[in-house]
mmCIF file of C-alpha atoms in Angstrom:
data_model
loop_
_atom_site.group_PDB
_atom_site.id
_atom_site.type_symbol
_atom_site.label_atom_id
_atom_site.label_comp_id
_atom_site.label_asym_id
_atom_site.label_seq_id
_atom_site.Cartn_x
_atom_site.Cartn_y
_atom_site.Cartn_z
ATOM 1 C CA MET C 1 11.830 3.359 -25.150
ATOM 2 C CA SER C 2 8.762 1.886 -26.568
ATOM 3 C CA ASN C 3 9.976 -1.633 -26.483
ATOM 4 C CA PHE C 4 10.957 -1.230 -22.801
ATOM 5 C CA VAL C 5 7.314 -0.035 -22.031
ATOM 6 C CA VAL C 6 5.774 -2.914 -24.108
ATOM 7 C CA ARG C 7 7.912 -5.430 -22.214
ATOM 8 C CA ARG C 8 6.949 -4.167 -18.940
ATOM 9 C CA LEU C 9 3.263 -4.106 -19.729
ATOM 10 C CA LEU C 10 3.335 -7.652 -21.017
ATOM 11 C CA SER C 11 4.968 -8.730 -17.963
ATOM 12 C CA VAL C 12 1.940 -7.685 -15.903
ATOM 13 C CA ILE C 13 -0.413 -10.330 -17.639
ATOM 14 C CA PRO C 14 1.169 -13.388 -16.023
ATOM 15 C CA ILE C 15 1.584 -11.809 -12.748
ATOM 16 C CA ALA C 16 -2.240 -10.762 -12.774
ATOM 17 C CA PHE C 17 -3.222 -14.291 -13.780
ATOM 18 C CA ILE C 18 -1.202 -15.785 -10.790
ATOM 19 C CA VAL C 19 -2.669 -13.373 -8.442
ATOM 20 C CA LEU C 20 -6.312 -14.407 -9.450
ATOM 21 C CA ILE C 21 -5.485 -18.009 -9.184
ATOM 22 C CA THR C 22 -4.059 -17.628 -5.784
ATOM 23 C CA VAL C 23 -7.024 -15.610 -4.582
ATOM 24 C CA PHE C 24 -9.414 -18.187 -5.999
ATOM 25 C CA LEU C 25 -7.530 -21.025 -4.079
ATOM 26 C CA LEU C 26 -8.015 -19.282 -0.869
ATOM 27 C CA LEU C 27 -11.421 -21.068 -0.354
ATOM 28 C CA HIS C 28 -10.105 -24.351 -1.199
ATOM 29 C CA ILE C 29 -6.664 -24.565 0.697
ATOM 30 C CA GLY C 30 -7.989 -24.722 4.181
ATOM 31 C CA PRO C 31 -9.390 -27.896 5.809
ATOM 32 C CA GLY C 32 -13.260 -28.482 5.834
ATOM 33 C CA ASP C 33 -16.114 -27.419 3.639
ATOM 34 C CA PRO C 34 -15.719 -23.643 2.618
ATOM 35 C CA ALA C 35 -19.537 -23.258 2.550
ATOM 36 C CA ALA C 36 -19.942 -24.678 6.065
ATOM 37 C CA LEU C 37 -17.097 -22.353 7.335
ATOM 38 C CA ILE C 38 -18.805 -19.373 5.651
ATOM 39 C CA ALA C 39 -22.376 -20.295 7.011
ATOM 40 C CA GLY C 40 -21.142 -20.619 10.623
ATOM 41 C CA GLU C 41 -21.661 -23.305 13.305
ATOM 42 C CA ASN C 42 -25.407 -22.894 13.683
ATOM 43 C CA ALA C 43 -26.226 -23.037 9.885
ATOM 44 C CA THR C 44 -28.668 -25.558 8.531
ATOM 45 C CA ARG C 45 -27.807 -27.907 5.714
ATOM 46 C CA ASP C 46 -30.158 -25.773 3.279
ATOM 47 C CA GLN C 47 -28.341 -22.669 4.191
ATOM 48 C CA ILE C 48 -25.036 -24.350 3.548
ATOM 49 C CA GLU C 49 -26.221 -25.721 0.215
ATOM 50 C CA ALA C 50 -27.501 -22.289 -0.794
ATOM 51 C CA ILE C 51 -24.024 -20.788 -0.111
ATOM 52 C CA ARG C 52 -22.367 -23.631 -2.093
ATOM 53 C CA GLU C 53 -24.518 -22.937 -5.055
ATOM 54 C CA ARG C 54 -24.081 -19.183 -4.941
ATOM 55 C CA LEU C 55 -20.254 -19.477 -4.891
ATOM 56 C CA PHE C 56 -20.332 -22.453 -7.408
ATOM 57 C CA LEU C 57 -18.731 -24.696 -4.959
ATOM 58 C CA ASP C 58 -20.951 -27.661 -6.209
ATOM 59 C CA ARG C 59 -19.142 -27.534 -9.534
ATOM 60 C CA PRO C 60 -15.808 -29.195 -10.524
ATOM 61 C CA LEU C 61 -12.663 -27.269 -9.430
ATOM 62 C CA LEU C 62 -11.656 -26.283 -13.078
ATOM 63 C CA GLU C 63 -15.265 -25.171 -13.909
ATOM 64 C CA GLN C 64 -15.242 -22.982 -10.701
ATOM 65 C CA LEU C 65 -11.829 -21.499 -11.851
ATOM 66 C CA PHE C 66 -13.174 -20.737 -15.338
ATOM 67 C CA LEU C 67 -16.404 -19.217 -13.906
ATOM 68 C CA TYR C 68 -14.338 -17.148 -11.492
ATOM 69 C CA LEU C 69 -11.991 -15.777 -14.048
ATOM 70 C CA SER C 70 -14.810 -15.080 -16.409
ATOM 71 C CA ASN C 71 -16.691 -13.097 -13.766
ATOM 72 C CA VAL C 72 -13.646 -11.101 -12.691
ATOM 73 C CA ALA C 73 -12.970 -10.333 -16.407
ATOM 74 C CA HIS C 74 -16.453 -8.849 -16.569
ATOM 75 C CA LEU C 75 -15.845 -6.826 -13.294
ATOM 76 C CA ASP C 76 -18.179 -9.298 -11.304
ATOM 77 C CA LEU C 77 -16.486 -10.017 -7.946
ATOM 78 C CA GLY C 78 -19.532 -11.887 -6.599
ATOM 79 C CA GLN C 79 -21.909 -10.918 -3.898
ATOM 80 C CA SER C 80 -21.455 -10.553 -0.208
ATOM 81 C CA VAL C 81 -22.645 -13.534 1.768
ATOM 82 C CA TYR C 82 -23.370 -11.174 4.809
ATOM 83 C CA SER C 83 -25.140 -8.243 3.271
ATOM 84 C CA GLY C 84 -26.130 -9.611 -0.089
ATOM 85 C CA PHE C 85 -24.789 -6.447 -1.962
ATOM 86 C CA PRO C 86 -22.335 -7.053 -4.871
ATOM 87 C CA VAL C 87 -18.720 -7.010 -3.821
ATOM 88 C CA LEU C 88 -17.660 -4.354 -6.382
ATOM 89 C CA LYS C 89 -20.291 -1.943 -5.006
ATOM 90 C CA LEU C 90 -19.043 -2.382 -1.433
ATOM 91 C CA ILE C 91 -15.481 -1.787 -2.596
ATOM 92 C CA LEU C 92 -16.314 1.346 -4.613
ATOM 93 C CA GLN C 93 -18.168 2.704 -1.626
ATOM 94 C CA ARG C 94 -14.860 2.426 0.396
ATOM 95 C CA VAL C 95 -12.296 3.443 -2.125
ATOM 96 C CA GLU C 96 -12.185 7.088 -1.364
ATOM 97 C CA PRO C 97 -11.060 6.975 2.343
ATOM 98 C CA THR C 98 -8.367 4.437 1.626
ATOM 99 C CA ALA C 99 -7.064 6.249 -1.439
ATOM 100 C CA VAL C 100 -6.852 9.549 0.310
ATOM 101 C CA LEU C 101 -5.210 8.042 3.254
ATOM 102 C CA ALA C 102 -2.663 6.202 1.142
ATOM 103 C CA VAL C 103 -1.910 9.191 -1.138
ATOM 104 C CA SER C 104 -1.563 11.668 1.865
ATOM 105 C CA THR C 105 0.668 9.188 3.637
ATOM 106 C CA LEU C 106 2.800 8.728 0.627
ATOM 107 C CA ILE C 107 3.306 12.426 0.031
ATOM 108 C CA LEU C 108 3.912 13.164 3.731
ATOM 109 C CA SER C 109 6.334 10.190 3.967
ATOM 110 C CA VAL C 110 8.467 11.230 0.797
ATOM 111 C CA LEU C 111 8.539 14.894 1.848
ATOM 112 C CA ILE C 112 9.839 13.986 5.172
ATOM 113 C CA ALA C 113 12.005 10.973 4.673
ATOM 114 C CA VAL C 114 13.877 11.842 1.483
ATOM 115 C CA PRO C 115 15.341 15.165 2.737
ATOM 116 C CA MET C 116 16.216 13.630 6.209
ATOM 117 C CA GLY C 117 17.933 10.776 4.500
ATOM 118 C CA VAL C 118 19.911 13.031 2.187
ATOM 119 C CA TRP C 119 20.868 15.300 4.956
ATOM 120 C CA GLY C 120 21.688 12.510 7.342
ATOM 121 C CA ALA C 121 24.152 11.180 4.808
ATOM 122 C CA TRP C 122 25.594 14.610 4.053
ATOM 123 C CA ARG C 123 26.208 15.096 7.697
ATOM 124 C CA ALA C 124 27.129 11.664 8.620
ATOM 125 C CA GLY C 125 28.180 11.140 12.205
ATOM 126 C CA SER C 126 26.391 14.472 13.141
ATOM 127 C CA ALA C 127 23.490 15.021 15.691
ATOM 128 C CA ILE C 128 20.980 15.050 12.929
ATOM 129 C CA ASP C 129 22.203 11.747 11.560
ATOM 130 C CA THR C 130 22.141 10.079 14.864
ATOM 131 C CA PHE C 131 18.513 11.510 15.322
ATOM 132 C CA LEU C 132 17.621 10.085 11.983
ATOM 133 C CA ILE C 133 18.990 6.660 12.968
ATOM 134 C CA VAL C 134 17.216 6.685 16.307
ATOM 135 C CA ALA C 135 13.907 7.908 14.665
ATOM 136 C CA SER C 136 14.089 5.127 12.019
ATOM 137 C CA VAL C 137 14.557 2.423 14.703
ATOM 138 C CA VAL C 138 11.517 3.809 16.659
ATOM 139 C CA GLY C 139 9.481 3.813 13.359
ATOM 140 C CA PHE C 140 10.333 0.242 12.626
ATOM 141 C CA SER C 141 9.994 -0.991 16.278
ATOM 142 C CA VAL C 142 6.746 0.615 17.476
ATOM 143 C CA PRO C 143 3.516 -0.830 16.167
ATOM 144 C CA VAL C 144 1.341 1.316 14.132
ATOM 145 C CA PHE C 145 -1.677 1.165 16.536
ATOM 146 C CA VAL C 146 0.460 2.288 19.396
ATOM 147 C CA ILE C 147 1.582 5.285 17.586
ATOM 148 C CA GLY C 148 -2.017 5.940 16.578
ATOM 149 C CA TYR C 149 -3.380 5.837 20.216
ATOM 150 C CA VAL C 150 -0.442 8.026 21.428
ATOM 151 C CA LEU C 151 -1.217 10.729 18.738
ATOM 152 C CA VAL C 152 -4.970 10.475 19.637
ATOM 153 C CA ASP C 153 -4.240 11.104 23.297
ATOM 154 C CA LEU C 154 -1.812 13.864 22.618
ATOM 155 C CA PHE C 155 -3.430 15.998 19.778
ATOM 156 C CA ALA C 156 -7.077 14.922 19.938
ATOM 157 C CA LEU C 157 -8.050 14.300 23.527
ATOM 158 C CA ARG C 158 -5.501 16.480 25.330
ATOM 159 C CA ALA C 159 -4.993 19.400 22.837
ATOM 160 C CA GLY C 160 -8.306 19.099 20.981
ATOM 161 C CA TRP C 161 -6.826 20.173 17.770
ATOM 162 C CA LEU C 162 -7.904 17.379 15.652
ATOM 163 C CA PRO C 163 -10.878 14.798 15.690
ATOM 164 C CA VAL C 164 -10.407 11.516 17.432
ATOM 165 C CA GLN C 165 -11.780 9.357 14.756
ATOM 166 C CA GLY C 166 -14.019 9.286 11.669
ATOM 167 C CA TYR C 167 -13.631 10.540 8.033
ATOM 168 C CA LYS C 168 -14.869 13.479 6.253
ATOM 169 C CA PRO C 169 -15.212 12.887 2.503
ATOM 170 C CA LEU C 170 -13.846 15.322 -0.088
ATOM 171 C CA SER C 171 -17.385 16.380 -1.000
ATOM 172 C CA SER C 172 -17.521 18.087 2.569
ATOM 173 C CA GLY C 173 -14.699 20.294 1.609
ATOM 174 C CA PHE C 174 -11.022 19.810 1.210
ATOM 175 C CA TRP C 175 -9.915 21.212 4.544
ATOM 176 C CA ASN C 176 -12.450 19.186 6.394
ATOM 177 C CA CYS C 177 -11.221 16.001 4.586
ATOM 178 C CA LEU C 178 -7.579 16.998 5.451
ATOM 179 C CA ARG C 179 -8.227 17.681 9.093
ATOM 180 C CA SER C 180 -9.904 14.215 9.562
ATOM 181 C CA ILE C 181 -7.062 12.458 7.746
ATOM 182 C CA THR C 182 -4.204 14.265 9.491
ATOM 183 C CA LEU C 183 -3.689 12.007 12.505
ATOM 184 C CA PRO C 184 -4.210 8.589 10.379
ATOM 185 C CA SER C 185 -1.664 9.872 7.792
ATOM 186 C CA ILE C 186 0.889 10.863 10.392
ATOM 187 C CA THR C 187 0.572 7.534 12.161
ATOM 188 C CA LEU C 188 0.818 5.539 9.039
ATOM 189 C CA SER C 189 3.859 7.550 7.821
ATOM 190 C CA PHE C 190 6.016 6.694 10.726
ATOM 191 C CA LEU C 191 6.797 3.247 9.291
ATOM 192 C CA PHE C 192 6.849 4.381 5.850
ATOM 193 C CA SER C 193 9.178 7.325 6.498
ATOM 194 C CA ALA C 194 11.644 5.258 8.620
ATOM 195 C CA LEU C 195 11.992 2.815 5.732
ATOM 196 C CA VAL C 196 12.403 5.368 2.938
ATOM 197 C CA ALA C 197 14.853 7.488 5.096
ATOM 198 C CA ARG C 198 17.113 4.610 5.945
ATOM 199 C CA ILE C 199 17.448 3.480 2.273
ATOM 200 C CA THR C 200 17.770 7.042 1.055
ATOM 201 C CA ARG C 201 20.690 7.720 3.668
ATOM 202 C CA ALA C 202 22.448 4.429 2.719
ATOM 203 C CA THR C 203 22.217 4.989 -0.926
ATOM 204 C CA MET C 204 23.446 8.697 -0.572
ATOM 205 C CA LEU C 205 26.445 7.491 1.439
ATOM 206 C CA GLU C 206 27.477 5.148 -1.350
ATOM 207 C CA VAL C 207 26.915 7.798 -4.064
ATOM 208 C CA LEU C 208 28.929 10.400 -2.025
ATOM 209 C CA ALA C 209 31.743 8.021 -1.865
ATOM 210 C CA GLU C 210 31.994 7.415 -5.643
ATOM 211 C CA ASP C 211 34.984 8.784 -7.662
ATOM 212 C CA TYR C 212 32.941 11.219 -9.801
ATOM 213 C CA ILE C 213 31.994 13.033 -6.476
ATOM 214 C CA ARG C 214 35.589 13.302 -5.518
ATOM 215 C CA THR C 215 36.370 14.566 -8.975
ATOM 216 C CA ALA C 216 33.675 17.279 -8.751
ATOM 217 C CA ARG C 217 35.116 18.325 -5.510
ATOM 218 C CA ALA C 218 38.650 18.538 -6.883
ATOM 219 C CA LYS C 219 37.367 20.649 -9.778
ATOM 220 C CA GLY C 220 36.027 23.191 -7.265
ATOM 221 C CA ALA C 221 32.305 22.486 -7.470
ATOM 222 C CA ASN C 222 30.365 23.843 -4.407
ATOM 223 C CA ASN C 223 28.602 21.633 -2.004
ATOM 224 C CA ARG C 224 25.263 22.585 -3.283
ATOM 225 C CA ARG C 225 26.075 21.672 -6.786
ATOM 226 C CA ILE C 226 27.515 18.398 -5.769
ATOM 227 C CA LEU C 227 24.546 17.443 -3.668
ATOM 228 C CA ILE C 228 21.812 18.447 -6.151
ATOM 229 C CA VAL C 229 23.445 17.977 -9.607
ATOM 230 C CA HIS C 230 25.663 15.149 -9.020
ATOM 231 C CA ALA C 231 24.344 13.013 -6.240
ATOM 232 C CA LEU C 232 20.647 13.403 -6.002
ATOM 233 C CA LYS C 233 19.920 12.317 -9.558
ATOM 234 C CA ASN C 234 21.843 8.970 -8.882
ATOM 235 C CA ILE C 235 19.802 8.036 -5.852
ATOM 236 C CA GLY C 236 16.485 8.011 -7.834
ATOM 237 C CA VAL C 237 16.268 4.433 -8.812
ATOM 238 C CA PRO C 238 16.946 2.963 -5.341
ATOM 239 C CA VAL C 239 14.647 5.373 -3.618
ATOM 240 C CA VAL C 240 11.818 4.877 -6.132
ATOM 241 C CA THR C 241 12.326 1.263 -5.778
ATOM 242 C CA VAL C 242 11.913 1.207 -1.898
ATOM 243 C CA ILE C 243 8.961 3.441 -2.188
ATOM 244 C CA GLY C 244 7.306 0.960 -4.636
ATOM 245 C CA THR C 245 8.198 -2.175 -2.796
ATOM 246 C CA SER C 246 7.294 -0.900 0.613
ATOM 247 C CA PHE C 247 3.666 0.020 -0.632
ATOM 248 C CA ALA C 248 2.571 -3.375 0.547
ATOM 249 C CA ALA C 249 3.612 -2.476 3.870
ATOM 250 C CA LEU C 250 1.599 0.871 3.556
ATOM 251 C CA LEU C 251 -1.559 -1.131 2.466
ATOM 252 C CA GLY C 252 -0.995 -3.416 5.378
ATOM 253 C CA GLY C 253 -0.793 -0.356 7.676
ATOM 254 C CA VAL C 254 -4.042 0.929 6.198
ATOM 255 C CA VAL C 255 -6.025 -1.971 7.629
ATOM 256 C CA ILE C 256 -4.789 -1.375 11.107
ATOM 257 C CA THR C 257 -4.933 2.449 10.838
ATOM 258 C CA GLU C 258 -8.418 2.496 9.571
ATOM 259 C CA SER C 259 -9.536 0.191 12.452
ATOM 260 C CA VAL C 260 -7.913 2.452 15.033
ATOM 261 C CA PHE C 261 -9.367 5.799 13.575
ATOM 262 C CA ASN C 262 -12.654 4.130 12.727
ATOM 263 C CA ILE C 263 -12.313 5.173 9.055
ATOM 264 C CA PRO C 264 -14.892 3.495 6.629
ATOM 265 C CA GLY C 265 -12.204 2.343 4.179
ATOM 266 C CA MET C 266 -11.209 -0.841 2.391
ATOM 267 C CA GLY C 267 -9.028 -1.660 5.410
ATOM 268 C CA ARG C 268 -12.097 -1.558 7.751
ATOM 269 C CA LEU C 269 -14.151 -3.573 5.118
ATOM 270 C CA THR C 270 -11.553 -6.311 5.205
ATOM 271 C CA VAL C 271 -11.512 -6.614 9.079
ATOM 272 C CA ASP C 272 -15.366 -6.685 8.954
ATOM 273 C CA ALA C 273 -15.426 -9.278 6.213
ATOM 274 C CA ILE C 274 -12.863 -11.475 8.037
ATOM 275 C CA LEU C 275 -14.956 -11.378 11.115
ATOM 276 C CA THR C 276 -18.136 -12.239 9.361
ATOM 277 C CA ARG C 277 -16.487 -15.010 7.265
ATOM 278 C CA ASP C 278 -17.428 -13.033 4.157
ATOM 279 C CA TYR C 279 -15.018 -14.738 1.802
ATOM 280 C CA PRO C 280 -16.287 -13.144 -1.382
ATOM 281 C CA VAL C 281 -15.511 -9.575 -0.019
ATOM 282 C CA VAL C 282 -12.135 -10.855 1.352
ATOM 283 C CA GLN C 283 -11.201 -12.213 -2.154
ATOM 284 C CA GLY C 284 -12.502 -8.979 -3.731
ATOM 285 C CA VAL C 285 -10.382 -6.734 -1.533
ATOM 286 C CA LEU C 286 -7.376 -8.967 -2.018
ATOM 287 C CA ILE C 287 -7.711 -8.647 -5.796
ATOM 288 C CA VAL C 288 -8.064 -4.796 -5.627
ATOM 289 C CA PHE C 289 -5.107 -4.583 -3.369
ATOM 290 C CA SER C 290 -3.131 -6.948 -5.335
ATOM 291 C CA PHE C 291 -3.802 -5.133 -8.576
ATOM 292 C CA VAL C 292 -2.843 -1.741 -7.034
ATOM 293 C CA LEU C 293 0.526 -3.206 -5.958
ATOM 294 C CA ILE C 294 1.065 -4.597 -9.621
ATOM 295 C CA ALA C 295 0.108 -1.167 -11.039
ATOM 296 C CA VAL C 296 2.604 0.659 -8.491
ATOM 297 C CA ASN C 297 5.351 -1.652 -9.351
ATOM 298 C CA LEU C 298 4.797 -1.046 -13.022
ATOM 299 C CA LEU C 299 4.943 2.594 -12.501
ATOM 300 C CA VAL C 300 8.242 2.188 -10.552
ATOM 301 C CA ASP C 301 9.683 -0.043 -13.470
ATOM 302 C CA LEU C 302 8.641 2.610 -16.082
ATOM 303 C CA SER C 303 10.156 5.360 -13.945
ATOM 304 C CA TYR C 304 13.476 3.800 -14.111
ATOM 305 C CA ALA C 305 13.791 5.102 -17.644
ATOM 306 C CA LEU C 306 13.564 8.701 -16.366
ATOM 307 C CA PHE C 307 16.587 8.083 -13.976
ATOM 308 C CA ASP C 308 18.759 5.739 -15.754
ATOM 309 C CA PRO C 309 18.762 5.901 -19.548
ATOM 310 C CA ARG C 310 20.376 2.412 -19.838
ATOM 311 C CA VAL C 311 17.248 0.658 -18.888
ATOM 312 C CA ARG C 312 15.542 2.074 -22.059
ATOM 313 C CA GLN C 313 17.599 -0.263 -24.206
#
């Protein structure tokens, strides 16, 4: 088991290094002078030169890369060109809303999607199975922002049950925070739930067709025992895998959802940085999002040992 964990931890190092190099090259792969693009059309030559010096663009490329990696290693993600504040400080100010939104969406999606997928496979061909398939297609097809505006119209504007937009921090009270994050979480969970439910259903159908399930039925095991004891524990690896791999889609949806509901999170910070050509902030957010994905996938890999003892070898 310890060797398995060590191998997985060591595999993260080259992935993180490739991510950092890729993010660094974002300033250099496009045409034109990066400093001029950041400064804008009306910038003077002195302003462009100041940006070039601040971002070390006046140095050789390899020296720029070394300085960039050294700064990141010391948790220095640079300074915002637009506001002048450290990028890390701006990100830390926006972490809580995004983390609360992502965690609440993940919990809500798993609580809804996994039981629906299992039940749909158990009752394959029934009305609930048909409903699951239709709901999954709708979840995949309808854009997140459309779902968000529909939910705002129904539950905020018409019913008045929930706030239209904004975010209440955890310091204002758990229920105030939960109330402000309910509509965004439901909106974002549509896509995530659809994906997890479809994979859960497909995996459960394959498991229920296995020989050991037929053997358990032949021995007189009741349906509850077959479903919980024999079937559920064998869908763990595929379901956890799809939850981990689709986390990237969840983070992508966070950017849109935060813009729709005016949540001051990292997604909104990303949009504002792109609109103002604030490349250091964009790079910093990309690094954070990438490292979160790396951590999630590492946890998914480590969780395989809980579901399948063979991977520990």
